[in-house]
Amino acid sequence: MLGAFWRDILARLLDVEGLTFDDVLLLPKRSGIVSRREVSTKTRFTRRIELNIPIVSAAMDTVTESAMAIAVAREGGIGVIHRFTTIENQVSEVIKVKRADNIAIEDPYTIGPEATVSQAAETMRRYGVSGLLVVDRGRHLLGVVTHRDILFQPDDALVRDCMTPRSELVVAEPSVDIERAREIFREHKIEKLPLVDSSNRVVGLITSTDIVKRSMYPLASRDSKGRLMVAAAIGVKEESIDRAEALIGAGADALVIDVAHGHSEMVIKTLRKLRQMFGDDVEIVAGNVATREGVEDLAAAGASAIKVGVGPGSVCTTRIVAGVGVPQLTAVMMCAEAAESMGVPIIADGGIRGSGDVVKALAAGASTVMVGRLLAGTDESPGAVVVRNGKKQKIYRGMASLYAMLGREVRMNSDDMEPLLDASEYSYYAEGVEAYVPYTGSAADVIRQLVAGLRSGMSYLGGRTIEEMRKNAEFIRISQAAVRESYPHDVERV
Ligand code: XMP
């Protein structure tokens, strides 16, 4: 005879069956959608941040630094700059995103007139810009110096002797709007338009490339000042509070408390502390969790969005090492149900292998998906392309993989792990692997394919919005034979 306690445990065991993306398909629904262009992929990243597409790039050191965050934000999603570096480096990555294709740069890079050509070249190289404003100590505009001006000058020539002087510059007042700026660029055939106040002090800069880019990326995620949006990850150690302050100071639009076990006292404590410091002014994402209780506790502590996923990632071994996790589709469903009543969006993090999984994750209740592997092989991920066996590849690694952990210990000597006596012991703690992934070209192409597939899924489900799609969604469970049937089969692929 089973005791009541064990009956209860067994009943609970049998009740909850964990399913993931390949276990299900969505039923096609009657649809009035004629063209896939009719659907809107607008969604929420956090309580207050809206996005035009539900794609978020993972906070991993082989996925998201400024180049990736810029690419994802231009397409309408958002990138999370990883935290596995010094505060200074992470802040500088955030600043690079904030300065990329914004309408007016508020604090343009400047140089003094007595600087040399080689100093100017070094400053331009360091900040990745093609020109500098030349100012005196009071930031009064004296001229502009560009790459072209210094190209054939000796290294020790002075900036003041090769710049375009103030008398020949076209400038505008700080309140100039984008249409007027466009006219000025057209009329004067210039590339840089400094903004100066009535005493000729520099207060901003508009560049022609930024204006062009603005029309090239109509869906881009922008803040209230027109700058690209970016999120940045933090941990839960002491230094995380300083990190959070520095990142917000640099203009990060959201903080992401990024730890493997998000349903922990440390995360709740950090979240509460940040809420005390910033009030409601800052969007704070927390995770990862995979249960209702996890969502409820993080939402109660003030999370603006909750990241869901314990072990589904392509380079994760948590489930093998720790025996812990929830298959991702079930995790998203349970968590989304709990989050809905609290008005907190869910980010489905890990295990997304293509657009079909994006559709399923959103239909299951997520508002966005976080992707690592799918973006790790692109031009914009950190790291070089390597050629192996004649194929172009990039390296992708779990942040709890052996080499990622060892690298951090050497670089920063701080993380969310217990300090260990001997580096070799890390191998016992690894919960991720290092891997090669195929080189896949530009991040924009990968993202556009995901969004095209999402639009297709929405039209099969008759949903003009993600919300509508979710309401119409009905999953069916499928057999292994059906999984095989879903992929190309019985043909020799060319
Ligand atoms: P994908 O499937 O897109 O997943 O590659 C990316 C997500 O994987 C998580 N991640 C890890 N999980 N060990 C883990 O168990 C790790 O070393 C690790 N590194 C990353 C993370 O949530 C990421 O967004």
Coordinates of C-alpha atoms and ligand atoms in Angstrom, one line a residue:
M1 CA 0.0 0.0 0.0
L2 CA 1.3 3.4 -0.9
G3 CA 1.2 6.1 1.8
A4 CA -0.7 9.3 1.1
F5 CA 2.6 11.2 0.8
W6 CA 4.0 8.9 -1.9
R7 CA 0.6 8.7 -3.7
D8 CA 0.7 12.5 -3.9
I9 CA 4.3 12.6 -5.2
L10 CA 3.5 10.0 -7.8
A11 CA 0.3 11.7 -8.9
R12 CA 2.3 14.9 -9.3
L13 CA 5.0 13.1 -11.3
L14 CA 2.5 11.7 -13.7
D15 CA 0.5 14.8 -14.0
V16 CA 3.2 17.1 -15.3
E17 CA 4.7 15.9 -18.5
G18 CA 7.5 18.1 -19.9
L19 CA 7.2 18.8 -23.6
T20 CA 9.4 20.7 -25.9
F21 CA 9.3 22.2 -29.4
D22 CA 9.6 18.9 -31.4
D23 CA 6.9 17.2 -29.3
V24 CA 4.2 19.5 -30.7
L25 CA 2.8 21.2 -33.8
L26 CA 0.2 24.0 -34.1
L27 CA -3.1 23.3 -35.8
P28 CA -3.7 25.4 -38.9
K29 CA -6.7 27.7 -38.3
R30 CA -9.2 29.5 -40.6
S31 CA -7.4 32.6 -41.6
G32 CA -8.5 35.8 -43.4
I33 CA -4.9 36.9 -43.9
V34 CA -4.1 37.4 -47.6
S35 CA -0.5 38.5 -47.3
R36 CA 2.1 37.9 -44.7
R37 CA 2.8 41.6 -44.7
E38 CA -0.6 42.2 -43.1
V39 CA 0.6 40.8 -39.7
S40 CA 2.3 42.8 -37.0
T41 CA 5.1 41.3 -35.1
K42 CA 5.1 44.0 -32.4
T43 CA 5.6 42.8 -28.9
R44 CA 6.9 43.7 -25.5
F45 CA 10.4 43.0 -24.2
T46 CA 9.6 44.3 -20.7
R47 CA 6.6 46.0 -19.1
R48 CA 7.5 49.2 -20.8
I49 CA 9.8 48.5 -23.7
E50 CA 8.0 47.7 -27.0
L51 CA 9.8 46.0 -29.9
N52 CA 8.8 45.6 -33.5
I53 CA 10.1 42.0 -33.6
P54 CA 10.3 39.5 -30.8
I55 CA 14.0 38.7 -31.1
V56 CA 16.6 39.2 -28.3
S57 CA 20.2 38.2 -28.6
A58 CA 21.8 36.2 -25.8
A59 CA 24.1 37.7 -23.2
M60 CA 27.0 35.5 -24.1
D61 CA 30.6 36.4 -24.9
T62 CA 30.4 34.6 -28.3
V63 CA 27.1 36.3 -29.2
T64 CA 26.4 39.8 -28.0
E65 CA 28.7 42.8 -27.9
S66 CA 28.0 46.2 -29.5
A67 CA 28.1 44.9 -33.2
M68 CA 25.4 42.3 -32.5
A69 CA 23.3 44.6 -30.4
I70 CA 23.4 47.3 -33.1
A71 CA 22.4 44.7 -35.8
V72 CA 19.5 43.3 -33.7
A73 CA 18.2 46.7 -32.7
R74 CA 18.3 47.9 -36.3
E75 CA 16.0 45.0 -37.2
G76 CA 13.6 45.8 -34.4
G77 CA 14.7 43.5 -31.6
I78 CA 17.2 44.1 -28.8
G79 CA 20.6 42.7 -27.8
V80 CA 21.8 42.0 -24.3
I81 CA 25.5 42.9 -23.9
H82 CA 27.2 40.2 -21.9
R83 CA 28.7 40.8 -18.5
F84 CA 31.8 38.5 -18.7
T85 CA 34.2 41.4 -18.9
T86 CA 35.2 44.4 -16.8
I87 CA 32.6 47.1 -16.0
E88 CA 34.6 49.5 -18.1
N89 CA 34.5 47.3 -21.2
Q90 CA 30.8 46.5 -20.9
V91 CA 30.0 50.2 -20.5
S92 CA 32.0 51.1 -23.6
E93 CA 30.0 48.5 -25.6
V94 CA 26.8 50.1 -24.4
I95 CA 28.0 53.5 -25.4
K96 CA 29.0 52.2 -28.9
V97 CA 25.4 51.1 -29.4
K98 CA 24.0 54.3 -28.1
R99 CA 26.2 56.3 -30.5
A100 CA 25.4 54.2 -33.5
D101 CA 23.0 55.8 -36.0
N102 CA 21.3 58.2 -33.7
I103 CA 19.9 61.4 -35.1
A104 CA 22.0 63.8 -33.1
I105 CA 25.1 62.7 -31.1
E106 CA 24.8 64.7 -28.0
D107 CA 28.4 64.5 -27.0
P108 CA 30.5 64.2 -30.2
Y109 CA 34.2 63.2 -30.1
T110 CA 36.4 66.2 -30.2
I111 CA 40.1 67.1 -30.4
G112 CA 42.2 70.2 -29.6
P113 CA 43.7 72.3 -32.4
E114 CA 47.2 71.7 -31.2
A115 CA 46.9 67.9 -31.3
T116 CA 48.9 66.1 -34.0
V117 CA 47.6 64.3 -37.1
S118 CA 48.7 60.9 -35.6
Q119 CA 46.8 61.7 -32.4
A120 CA 43.7 62.5 -34.4
A121 CA 44.1 59.3 -36.4
E122 CA 44.4 57.3 -33.2
T123 CA 41.3 59.0 -31.7
M124 CA 39.3 58.3 -34.8
R125 CA 40.4 54.6 -34.9
R126 CA 39.7 54.1 -31.2
Y127 CA 36.1 55.4 -31.4
G128 CA 35.5 54.1 -34.9
V129 CA 34.5 57.5 -36.4
S130 CA 35.6 59.2 -39.6
G131 CA 35.9 62.7 -38.2
L132 CA 36.3 64.9 -35.1
L133 CA 35.1 68.3 -34.1
V134 CA 38.0 70.6 -33.3
V135 CA 37.3 72.6 -30.1
D136 CA 39.1 74.9 -27.7
R137 CA 39.0 74.3 -23.9
G138 CA 35.6 75.9 -23.6
R139 CA 34.2 73.5 -26.3
H140 CA 33.9 76.4 -28.8
L141 CA 33.9 75.1 -32.3
L142 CA 37.1 75.8 -34.3
G143 CA 36.8 73.4 -37.2
V144 CA 36.3 69.8 -38.3
V145 CA 39.0 67.3 -39.1
T146 CA 38.2 64.1 -41.1
H147 CA 40.1 61.1 -42.4
R148 CA 40.4 62.7 -45.8
D149 CA 42.0 65.9 -44.3
I150 CA 44.8 63.9 -42.7
L151 CA 45.3 61.1 -45.2
F152 CA 48.5 62.5 -46.8
Q153 CA 49.7 64.7 -43.9
P154 CA 52.9 64.0 -41.9
D155 CA 52.3 62.4 -38.5
D156 CA 53.5 65.5 -36.6
A157 CA 51.4 68.1 -38.6
L158 CA 49.0 69.9 -36.4
V159 CA 45.2 69.5 -36.6
R160 CA 44.7 73.2 -36.8
D161 CA 46.7 73.3 -40.1
C162 CA 44.7 70.6 -41.9
M163 CA 41.1 71.0 -40.5
T164 CA 38.3 72.7 -42.3
P165 CA 38.0 76.0 -40.3
R166 CA 34.9 77.2 -38.6
S167 CA 34.4 80.0 -41.2
E168 CA 33.9 77.4 -43.9
L169 CA 31.6 75.1 -41.9
V170 CA 27.8 74.8 -42.1
V171 CA 26.3 74.5 -38.6
A172 CA 22.8 74.3 -37.2
E173 CA 21.2 75.2 -34.0
P174 CA 20.4 72.5 -31.4
S175 CA 16.7 72.5 -32.1
V176 CA 17.0 71.6 -35.8
D177 CA 14.7 68.7 -36.8
I178 CA 15.4 65.8 -39.0
E179 CA 13.7 67.2 -42.1
R180 CA 15.6 70.5 -41.9
A181 CA 18.8 68.6 -41.3
R182 CA 18.1 66.5 -44.4
E183 CA 17.6 69.7 -46.5
I184 CA 20.9 71.2 -45.2
F185 CA 22.8 68.0 -46.2
R186 CA 21.2 68.2 -49.6
E187 CA 21.8 71.9 -50.2
H188 CA 25.4 72.0 -49.0
K189 CA 26.6 68.4 -49.9
I190 CA 28.2 68.0 -46.5
E191 CA 28.6 64.9 -44.4
K192 CA 28.8 66.4 -40.9
L193 CA 26.5 69.0 -39.3
P194 CA 27.8 70.3 -36.0
L195 CA 25.1 71.7 -33.6
V196 CA 26.2 74.8 -31.8
D197 CA 24.5 77.1 -29.3
S198 CA 24.4 80.9 -29.6
S199 CA 28.0 81.2 -28.2
N200 CA 29.4 78.7 -30.7
R201 CA 29.7 76.0 -28.1
V202 CA 29.3 72.4 -29.4
V203 CA 26.1 70.8 -28.2
G204 CA 25.8 68.0 -30.8
L205 CA 26.5 66.5 -34.2
I206 CA 24.4 65.1 -37.0
T207 CA 26.1 62.9 -39.6
S208 CA 24.7 62.1 -43.1
T209 CA 25.3 58.4 -42.5
D210 CA 23.1 58.5 -39.5
I211 CA 20.3 60.1 -41.4
V212 CA 20.6 57.5 -44.2
K213 CA 20.6 54.7 -41.7
R214 CA 17.5 56.0 -40.1
S215 CA 15.5 55.5 -43.2
M216 CA 17.3 52.2 -43.9
Y217 CA 16.0 50.7 -40.7
P218 CA 12.4 51.8 -40.2
L219 CA 11.6 49.1 -37.7
A220 CA 14.6 49.8 -35.5
S221 CA 14.2 49.8 -31.7
R222 CA 14.8 53.4 -30.6
D223 CA 14.7 55.2 -27.3
S224 CA 13.0 58.5 -26.7
K225 CA 16.1 60.3 -28.1
G226 CA 16.1 58.3 -31.3
R227 CA 19.1 56.2 -30.2
L228 CA 19.2 52.4 -30.7
M229 CA 18.0 50.5 -27.7
V230 CA 20.3 48.1 -25.8
A231 CA 20.1 45.9 -22.7
A232 CA 23.0 44.9 -20.5
A233 CA 23.5 41.9 -18.3
I234 CA 24.6 41.9 -14.6
G235 CA 25.2 39.2 -12.1
V236 CA 24.4 39.0 -8.4
K237 CA 27.8 39.6 -6.7
E238 CA 28.7 42.8 -4.8
E239 CA 30.1 44.5 -7.9
S240 CA 26.8 44.0 -9.7
I241 CA 25.3 47.1 -8.1
D242 CA 28.3 49.3 -9.3
R243 CA 28.0 47.6 -12.7
A244 CA 24.2 48.3 -12.8
E245 CA 24.8 52.0 -12.0
A246 CA 27.5 52.4 -14.6
L247 CA 25.4 50.7 -17.3
I248 CA 22.4 52.8 -16.6
G249 CA 24.6 55.9 -16.6
A250 CA 25.9 54.9 -20.0
G251 CA 22.3 54.8 -21.3
A252 CA 21.4 51.1 -21.2
D253 CA 17.6 50.7 -21.6
A254 CA 17.3 47.6 -19.5
L255 CA 19.3 45.6 -17.0
V256 CA 19.2 41.8 -17.2
I257 CA 20.0 39.9 -14.1
D258 CA 21.5 36.9 -15.8
V259 CA 22.2 33.8 -13.8
A260 CA 21.6 30.2 -14.4
H261 CA 19.3 29.6 -11.4
G262 CA 17.2 32.7 -11.3
H263 CA 14.8 31.4 -8.6
S264 CA 17.3 32.1 -5.9
E265 CA 17.6 34.4 -2.8
M266 CA 20.5 36.2 -4.4
V267 CA 18.6 37.2 -7.4
I268 CA 15.6 38.3 -5.3
K269 CA 17.9 40.3 -3.1
T270 CA 19.6 42.0 -6.0
L271 CA 16.3 42.8 -7.7
R272 CA 15.0 44.4 -4.5
K273 CA 18.1 46.4 -4.0
L274 CA 18.0 47.7 -7.6
R275 CA 14.4 48.6 -7.2
Q276 CA 15.3 50.5 -4.1
M277 CA 18.0 52.4 -5.9
F278 CA 16.2 53.1 -9.2
G279 CA 12.6 53.0 -8.2
D280 CA 10.4 52.3 -11.3
D281 CA 12.7 54.3 -13.6
V282 CA 14.7 51.3 -14.8
E283 CA 13.5 48.2 -16.6
I284 CA 15.0 45.1 -14.9
V285 CA 14.7 41.7 -16.4
A286 CA 15.5 38.7 -14.2
G287 CA 16.0 35.0 -14.7
N288 CA 16.3 32.2 -15.5
V289 CA 13.4 30.3 -14.1
A290 CA 11.3 27.4 -15.3
T291 CA 8.4 27.2 -12.8
R292 CA 5.3 29.2 -11.8
E293 CA 6.8 29.8 -8.3
G294 CA 9.9 31.2 -9.9
V295 CA 7.9 33.7 -11.9
E296 CA 5.7 34.7 -9.0
D297 CA 8.7 35.4 -6.7
L298 CA 10.7 37.4 -9.3
A299 CA 7.6 39.4 -10.3
A300 CA 6.8 40.1 -6.7
A301 CA 10.4 41.4 -6.2
G302 CA 9.9 43.8 -9.1
A303 CA 11.0 42.2 -12.3
S304 CA 10.0 44.0 -15.5
A305 CA 10.2 40.8 -17.5
I306 CA 11.2 37.2 -16.7
K307 CA 13.6 35.0 -18.6
V308 CA 12.5 31.4 -18.8
G309 CA 14.8 28.4 -19.6
V310 CA 16.7 25.9 -17.5
G311 CA 18.8 23.8 -19.7
P312 CA 17.3 24.0 -23.2
G313 CA 20.2 25.9 -24.8
S314 CA 22.2 24.3 -27.5
V315 CA 25.5 24.4 -25.5
C316 CA 23.9 23.6 -22.1
T317 CA 24.6 20.5 -20.1
T318 CA 22.8 21.6 -16.9
R319 CA 20.2 18.9 -17.3
I320 CA 22.9 16.2 -17.7
V321 CA 25.1 17.5 -15.0
A322 CA 22.6 18.5 -12.4
G323 CA 19.6 16.5 -13.4
V324 CA 17.5 19.7 -13.2
G325 CA 15.4 21.5 -15.8
V326 CA 12.0 21.7 -17.5
P327 CA 11.5 21.0 -21.2
Q328 CA 11.2 24.4 -22.8
L329 CA 7.7 24.4 -24.2
T330 CA 6.2 23.3 -20.9
A331 CA 8.4 25.7 -19.0
V332 CA 7.2 28.6 -21.2
M333 CA 3.5 27.6 -20.9
M334 CA 3.6 27.3 -17.1
C335 CA 5.6 30.5 -16.6
A336 CA 3.5 32.5 -19.1
E337 CA 0.3 31.5 -17.3
A338 CA 1.7 32.7 -14.0
A339 CA 3.1 35.9 -15.5
E340 CA 0.0 36.9 -17.4
S341 CA -2.0 37.9 -14.4
M342 CA 1.0 40.0 -13.1
G343 CA 1.4 41.8 -16.5
V344 CA 5.1 40.7 -16.8
P345 CA 6.3 39.5 -20.3
I346 CA 8.1 36.2 -20.6
I347 CA 11.4 35.8 -22.6
A348 CA 11.8 32.2 -23.9
D349 CA 15.5 31.7 -23.5
G350 CA 17.4 28.8 -25.2
G351 CA 16.7 25.9 -27.6
I352 CA 15.4 28.0 -30.5
R353 CA 16.6 26.2 -33.7
G354 CA 14.6 28.1 -36.3
S355 CA 11.5 30.1 -37.0
G356 CA 9.1 27.2 -36.2
D357 CA 10.4 27.2 -32.7
V358 CA 9.9 31.0 -32.5
V359 CA 6.2 30.5 -33.5
K360 CA 5.7 27.8 -30.9
A361 CA 7.4 29.7 -28.1
L362 CA 5.2 32.8 -28.8
A363 CA 2.1 30.7 -29.2
A364 CA 2.9 29.1 -25.8
G365 CA 2.9 32.5 -24.2
A366 CA 6.3 34.1 -24.5
S367 CA 6.5 37.7 -25.7
T368 CA 10.0 37.4 -27.1
V369 CA 12.6 34.7 -27.7
M370 CA 16.3 34.9 -26.8
V371 CA 18.7 33.3 -29.3
G372 CA 22.3 32.3 -28.9
R373 CA 23.4 29.7 -31.4
L374 CA 21.4 31.0 -34.3
L375 CA 23.3 34.3 -34.1
A376 CA 26.7 32.9 -33.0
G377 CA 27.8 32.1 -36.6
T378 CA 27.2 35.6 -38.0
D379 CA 29.5 38.4 -38.8
E380 CA 28.4 40.4 -35.8
S381 CA 29.2 37.9 -33.1
P382 CA 32.6 38.3 -31.4
G383 CA 35.4 36.1 -32.6
A384 CA 36.9 35.2 -35.9
V385 CA 35.7 33.0 -38.7
V386 CA 37.8 29.8 -38.8
V387 CA 38.1 27.4 -41.7
R388 CA 37.8 23.7 -40.7
N389 CA 37.6 20.9 -43.3
G390 CA 37.0 23.5 -45.9
K391 CA 34.0 24.9 -44.1
K392 CA 33.7 28.4 -42.5
Q393 CA 32.8 28.2 -38.8
K394 CA 32.8 30.3 -35.6
I395 CA 33.2 29.2 -32.0
Y396 CA 30.2 29.3 -29.7
R397 CA 30.4 28.4 -26.1
G398 CA 28.2 28.0 -23.1
M399 CA 28.9 30.6 -20.4
A400 CA 29.3 27.8 -17.9
S401 CA 31.7 25.8 -20.1
L402 CA 35.1 25.1 -18.9
Y403 CA 37.0 27.6 -21.0
A404 CA 34.5 30.3 -20.5
M405 CA 34.8 29.9 -16.8
L406 CA 38.6 29.7 -16.8
G407 CA 38.9 32.7 -19.1
R408 CA 36.7 34.8 -16.7
E409 CA 38.7 33.7 -13.7
V410 CA 41.9 34.9 -15.3
R411 CA 40.4 38.2 -16.7
M412 CA 38.2 39.4 -13.8
N413 CA 38.5 37.0 -10.9
S414 CA 34.8 37.4 -10.1
D415 CA 31.7 35.7 -11.1
D416 CA 28.7 34.0 -9.5
M417 CA 30.6 30.8 -8.8
E418 CA 32.2 29.8 -5.5
P419 CA 35.9 30.6 -5.7
L420 CA 37.8 27.4 -6.3
L421 CA 41.2 26.5 -5.1
D422 CA 42.5 24.9 -8.2
A423 CA 41.6 25.9 -11.8
S424 CA 41.5 22.2 -12.9
E425 CA 38.5 21.7 -10.6
Y426 CA 36.4 23.8 -12.9
S427 CA 36.1 20.8 -15.2
Y428 CA 33.8 19.3 -12.6
Y429 CA 31.6 22.3 -12.4
A430 CA 31.1 22.9 -16.1
E431 CA 27.5 23.0 -17.2
G432 CA 28.1 23.9 -20.8
V433 CA 30.3 23.1 -23.8
E434 CA 32.4 24.8 -26.4
A435 CA 31.4 24.1 -30.0
Y436 CA 31.9 25.1 -33.7
V437 CA 28.8 26.5 -35.5
P438 CA 28.6 27.2 -39.2
Y439 CA 29.4 30.7 -40.4
T440 CA 26.0 32.1 -41.5
G441 CA 26.8 35.6 -42.9
S442 CA 25.0 38.7 -41.6
A443 CA 22.9 38.7 -38.4
A444 CA 20.2 40.8 -40.3
D445 CA 19.7 37.9 -42.8
V446 CA 19.3 35.3 -40.0
I447 CA 16.8 37.6 -38.1
R448 CA 14.9 38.4 -41.3
Q449 CA 14.5 34.6 -41.9
L450 CA 13.2 34.1 -38.4
V451 CA 10.7 36.9 -38.8
A452 CA 9.5 35.7 -42.2
G453 CA 8.9 32.3 -40.7
L454 CA 7.1 33.9 -37.8
R455 CA 4.8 35.9 -40.2
S456 CA 4.1 32.6 -42.0
G457 CA 3.1 30.9 -38.7
M458 CA 0.9 33.8 -37.8
S459 CA -0.9 33.7 -41.1
Y460 CA -1.5 29.9 -40.7
L461 CA -3.0 30.6 -37.3
G462 CA -5.1 33.5 -38.5
G463 CA -3.4 35.9 -36.1
R464 CA -2.8 39.5 -37.2
T465 CA -1.0 40.2 -34.0
I466 CA 1.1 38.0 -31.7
E467 CA -1.7 38.3 -29.1
E468 CA -4.3 37.1 -31.7
M469 CA -2.1 34.2 -32.8
R470 CA -1.8 33.1 -29.2
K471 CA -5.5 33.1 -28.7
N472 CA -6.0 31.0 -31.8
A473 CA -3.2 28.6 -31.0
E474 CA -4.0 24.9 -30.4
F475 CA -1.1 22.5 -30.0
I476 CA -1.2 18.8 -30.9
R477 CA 1.3 16.4 -29.6
I478 CA 3.1 14.4 -32.2
S479 CA 4.9 11.0 -32.4
Q480 CA 8.6 10.5 -33.3
A481 CA 7.4 9.2 -36.7
A482 CA 5.6 12.6 -37.1
V483 CA 8.8 14.4 -36.2
R484 CA 10.6 12.5 -38.9
E485 CA 7.8 13.3 -41.3
S486 CA 8.2 17.1 -40.5
Y487 CA 11.7 17.3 -41.8
P488 CA 12.7 16.7 -45.4
H489 CA 12.6 12.9 -45.9
D490 CA 13.0 10.1 -48.4
V491 CA 14.9 12.4 -50.8
E492 CA 18.6 13.0 -51.5
R493 CA 19.0 16.7 -50.8
V494 CA 21.0 18.8 -53.3
Ligands
XMP1 P1 20.7 28.6 -27.7 O1 19.9 27.3 -27.7 O2 20.0 29.7 -28.4 O3 20.6 29.0 -26.1 O4 22.1 28.5 -28.0 C1 21.2 30.2 -25.6 C2 21.0 30.2 -24.1 O5 21.7 29.2 -23.4 C3 21.9 29.6 -22.0 N1 23.3 29.3 -21.7 C4 23.7 28.2 -20.9 N2 23.0 27.3 -20.3 N3 25.1 26.3 -19.6 C5 23.7 26.3 -19.6 O6 23.1 25.4 -19.0 C6 25.8 27.2 -20.2 O7 27.1 27.1 -20.2 C7 25.1 28.2 -20.9 N4 25.5 29.3 -21.6 C8 24.4 29.9 -22.1 C9 21.6 31.0 -21.9 O8 20.4 31.1 -21.2 C10 21.5 31.5 -23.4 O9 20.7 32.6 -23.5

